[in-house]
């Protein structure tokens, strides 16, 4: 019980201002769950909806790697502690693929309705990450070949679906980005080692069917 409570404290610890402590969450992801993470670029302090990177047209402000780059992602607790000790408000970015989870994301409104349909169908889901604009369902790692075969076999795939696979990334809670707060829509069970996640086939099949059956319009963004 002590170990479980310790993990929960590190994942949900708070700063003196009441906001979640990013370094505790980053250490949990990296050292306990073995998810490679790195600090994301901060949002522009002069405009929260803009990114601190050099790209004025950045579509994921404050929610992507920049310096260091994605290849620096690590599970080394010493490196993670050094990063967030020096950049305590940096978003936590997961390098998807490899031994880490991948993700399937879609716009927030159709995602909420799709998850309701998936619950009614009895499909077991793992953690779901939510931003104000998009939700991401974590899935087991998959290859590009596996994904290509899966999508090729379908008559229709909503263009708003995005796939965060090998070489991709995803901002994790409790990060603050230019898009707003990153939170758990479906949180991992407290004290779990590495959270269980479903196969990508089951999620894509169920999401496409749910969107089609419920008539949800999933806009192209």
Coordinates of C-alpha atoms in Angstrom, one line a residue:
X1 CA 0.0 0.0 0.0
X2 CA 2.8 2.4 0.8
X3 CA 4.3 2.0 -2.7
X4 CA 0.9 2.6 -4.4
X5 CA 0.3 5.7 -2.3
X6 CA 3.8 6.9 -3.1
X7 CA 3.2 6.6 -6.8
X8 CA -0.1 8.4 -6.5
X9 CA 1.5 11.3 -4.6
X10 CA 4.2 11.7 -7.3
X11 CA 1.7 11.7 -10.1
X12 CA -0.7 14.0 -8.5
X13 CA 1.5 16.1 -6.3
X14 CA 0.9 19.8 -6.2
X15 CA 2.9 23.0 -6.1
X16 CA 2.5 25.7 -3.5
X17 CA 0.0 27.5 -5.8
X18 CA -2.2 24.4 -6.0
X19 CA -1.3 23.4 -9.6
X20 CA 0.1 19.9 -10.3
X21 CA 3.8 19.4 -10.0
X22 CA 5.1 18.6 -13.5
X23 CA 8.4 17.1 -12.3
X24 CA 6.6 14.5 -10.2
X25 CA 4.4 13.4 -13.1
X26 CA 7.4 13.4 -15.5
X27 CA 9.3 11.1 -13.1
X28 CA 6.4 8.7 -12.8
X29 CA 6.1 8.4 -16.6
X30 CA 9.8 7.9 -17.1
X31 CA 11.0 5.9 -14.2
X32 CA 8.0 3.9 -13.2
X33 CA 6.1 3.4 -16.5
X34 CA 9.2 3.5 -18.7
X35 CA 7.7 6.0 -21.1
X36 CA 10.4 8.2 -22.7
X37 CA 9.6 11.8 -22.1
X38 CA 11.2 15.2 -22.7
X39 CA 10.3 18.9 -22.1
X40 CA 8.2 20.6 -24.7
X41 CA 8.7 24.1 -26.0
X42 CA 6.8 26.6 -24.0
X43 CA 4.0 28.7 -25.3
X44 CA 4.8 32.3 -26.2
X45 CA 4.6 34.3 -22.9
X46 CA 3.2 37.3 -24.9
X47 CA 0.4 35.2 -26.3
X48 CA -0.6 31.9 -24.9
X49 CA -2.2 30.7 -28.1
X50 CA 1.1 31.2 -29.9
X51 CA 4.2 28.9 -29.7
X52 CA 7.6 29.8 -28.3
X53 CA 9.2 28.1 -31.3
X54 CA 10.4 30.0 -34.4
X55 CA 7.4 28.9 -36.6
X56 CA 4.8 31.6 -36.6
X57 CA 2.3 29.1 -38.0
X58 CA 2.8 26.4 -35.5
X59 CA -0.3 24.3 -35.2
X60 CA 0.5 22.7 -31.8
X61 CA 1.7 25.7 -29.8
X62 CA 3.7 24.7 -26.7
X63 CA 2.9 21.0 -27.2
X64 CA 5.8 19.7 -29.2
X65 CA 9.6 19.1 -28.7
X66 CA 12.0 21.8 -29.9
X67 CA 15.2 22.1 -27.8
X68 CA 16.0 19.3 -27.0
X69 CA 14.6 17.4 -30.0
X70 CA 12.4 14.4 -29.9
X71 CA 15.4 11.9 -30.1
X72 CA 16.5 13.2 -26.6
X73 CA 13.4 11.6 -25.0
X74 CA 14.5 9.3 -22.1
X75 CA 13.5 7.2 -19.1
X76 CA 16.5 8.3 -17.2
X77 CA 15.3 9.8 -13.9
X78 CA 18.4 12.0 -13.5
X79 CA 18.0 13.6 -16.8
X80 CA 14.2 14.1 -16.3
X81 CA 14.9 15.7 -12.9
X82 CA 17.5 18.0 -14.4
X83 CA 15.2 19.1 -17.2
X84 CA 12.3 20.0 -15.0
X85 CA 14.4 21.5 -12.2
X86 CA 15.6 24.0 -14.8
X87 CA 12.3 24.3 -16.7
X88 CA 9.6 23.6 -14.1
X89 CA 6.7 24.7 -16.3
X90 CA 7.7 22.9 -19.5
X91 CA 5.0 20.7 -20.9
X92 CA 5.7 16.9 -20.7
X93 CA 6.0 15.4 -24.1
X94 CA 5.8 11.6 -24.7
X95 CA 7.8 10.1 -27.5
X96 CA 5.3 7.6 -28.9
X97 CA 6.2 4.2 -30.3
X98 CA 9.0 1.8 -29.6
X99 CA 8.1 0.4 -26.1
X100 CA 5.9 3.4 -25.3
X101 CA 2.2 3.7 -26.1
X102 CA 1.1 5.1 -29.4
X103 CA -2.2 7.1 -29.7
X104 CA -5.2 7.7 -31.9
X105 CA -6.6 11.2 -31.6
X106 CA -9.7 13.0 -32.9
X107 CA -11.5 16.3 -32.2
X108 CA -13.0 16.7 -28.7
X109 CA -16.7 16.7 -29.4
X110 CA -16.9 13.6 -31.7
X111 CA -14.3 12.0 -29.3
X112 CA -16.7 12.4 -26.4
X113 CA -19.6 10.9 -28.3
X114 CA -17.4 8.1 -29.7
X115 CA -16.2 7.2 -26.2
X116 CA -19.9 7.0 -25.0
X117 CA -20.6 4.6 -27.9
X118 CA -17.5 2.5 -27.1
X119 CA -18.6 2.2 -23.5
X120 CA -22.0 1.0 -24.5
X121 CA -20.4 -1.6 -26.8
X122 CA -18.3 -2.9 -23.9
X123 CA -14.9 -2.1 -25.4
X124 CA -12.2 -1.8 -22.7
X125 CA -10.3 1.4 -23.1
X126 CA -7.1 2.5 -21.4
X127 CA -6.0 6.1 -20.6
X128 CA -7.4 8.9 -22.7
X129 CA -5.6 12.2 -22.8
X130 CA -7.6 15.4 -23.5
X131 CA -6.9 18.9 -24.6
X132 CA -9.6 21.5 -25.2
X133 CA -9.6 20.7 -28.9
X134 CA -8.6 17.0 -29.2
X135 CA -8.7 13.7 -27.3
X136 CA -6.1 11.0 -27.7
X137 CA -6.8 7.3 -26.9
X138 CA -3.6 5.5 -25.9
X139 CA -3.0 2.2 -27.7
X140 CA -0.2 -0.5 -27.8
X141 CA 2.8 0.3 -30.1
X142 CA 2.2 -0.4 -33.7
X143 CA 4.3 -0.2 -36.9
X144 CA 3.5 1.9 -39.9
X145 CA 3.0 -1.2 -42.0
X146 CA 0.5 -2.5 -39.5
X147 CA -1.4 0.9 -39.5
X148 CA -1.3 1.0 -43.3
X149 CA -2.8 -2.4 -43.7
X150 CA -5.5 -1.5 -41.1
X151 CA -6.5 1.7 -42.8
X152 CA -6.4 0.1 -46.3
X153 CA -8.9 -2.5 -45.3
X154 CA -11.5 0.2 -44.4
X155 CA -14.1 1.7 -46.8
X156 CA -14.0 5.0 -44.9
X157 CA -11.7 6.6 -42.3
X158 CA -12.6 10.0 -40.9
X159 CA -10.0 12.5 -42.1
X160 CA -9.9 14.1 -38.6
X161 CA -8.3 11.0 -37.1
X162 CA -4.6 11.4 -36.3
X163 CA -2.1 8.6 -35.5
X164 CA 0.7 9.2 -33.1
X165 CA 3.1 6.3 -33.8
X166 CA 6.8 5.6 -34.1
X167 CA 8.6 9.0 -34.3
X168 CA 5.5 10.9 -33.0
X169 CA 4.8 12.7 -29.8
X170 CA 1.9 13.6 -27.5
X171 CA 1.7 16.1 -24.6
X172 CA 0.8 14.5 -21.3
X173 CA -1.0 15.8 -18.2
X174 CA -0.7 18.0 -16.3
X175 CA 0.9 20.1 -19.0
X176 CA -0.2 23.6 -19.9
X177 CA 0.2 24.4 -23.6
X178 CA -0.9 27.1 -26.0
X179 CA -4.0 25.0 -26.7
X180 CA -4.9 25.0 -23.0
X181 CA -4.6 22.4 -20.2
X182 CA -3.8 18.8 -20.9
X183 CA -5.7 16.5 -18.6
X184 CA -6.8 12.9 -18.2
X185 CA -10.3 12.2 -19.6
X186 CA -9.7 8.6 -18.5
X187 CA -7.0 8.5 -16.0
X188 CA -4.6 5.5 -15.4
X189 CA -5.4 3.5 -12.3
X190 CA -3.4 4.8 -9.4
X191 CA -0.5 2.7 -8.5
X192 CA -0.5 0.7 -11.7
X193 CA 3.0 -0.1 -13.1
X194 CA 2.6 0.7 -16.8
X195 CA -1.1 1.3 -17.6
X196 CA -2.8 -1.2 -19.8
X197 CA -3.7 0.0 -23.3
X198 CA -5.7 -1.7 -26.1
X199 CA -4.6 -2.8 -29.5
X200 CA -4.8 -0.1 -32.2
X201 CA -7.0 -2.4 -34.4
X202 CA -9.8 -2.5 -31.7
X203 CA -9.7 1.2 -31.2
X204 CA -9.7 2.2 -34.9
X205 CA -12.5 -0.3 -35.7
X206 CA -14.6 0.9 -32.8
X207 CA -14.0 4.6 -33.3
X208 CA -14.8 4.5 -37.1
X209 CA -17.9 2.4 -36.4
X210 CA -19.0 4.7 -33.6
X211 CA -18.6 7.9 -35.6
X212 CA -20.4 6.3 -38.6
X213 CA -23.2 4.8 -36.5
X214 CA -23.9 8.0 -34.4
X215 CA -23.7 10.3 -37.4
X216 CA -21.1 12.4 -35.7
X217 CA -19.5 15.0 -37.9
X218 CA -15.8 14.9 -37.3
X219 CA -14.3 18.1 -38.8
X220 CA -11.0 18.1 -40.6
X221 CA -8.7 19.5 -38.0

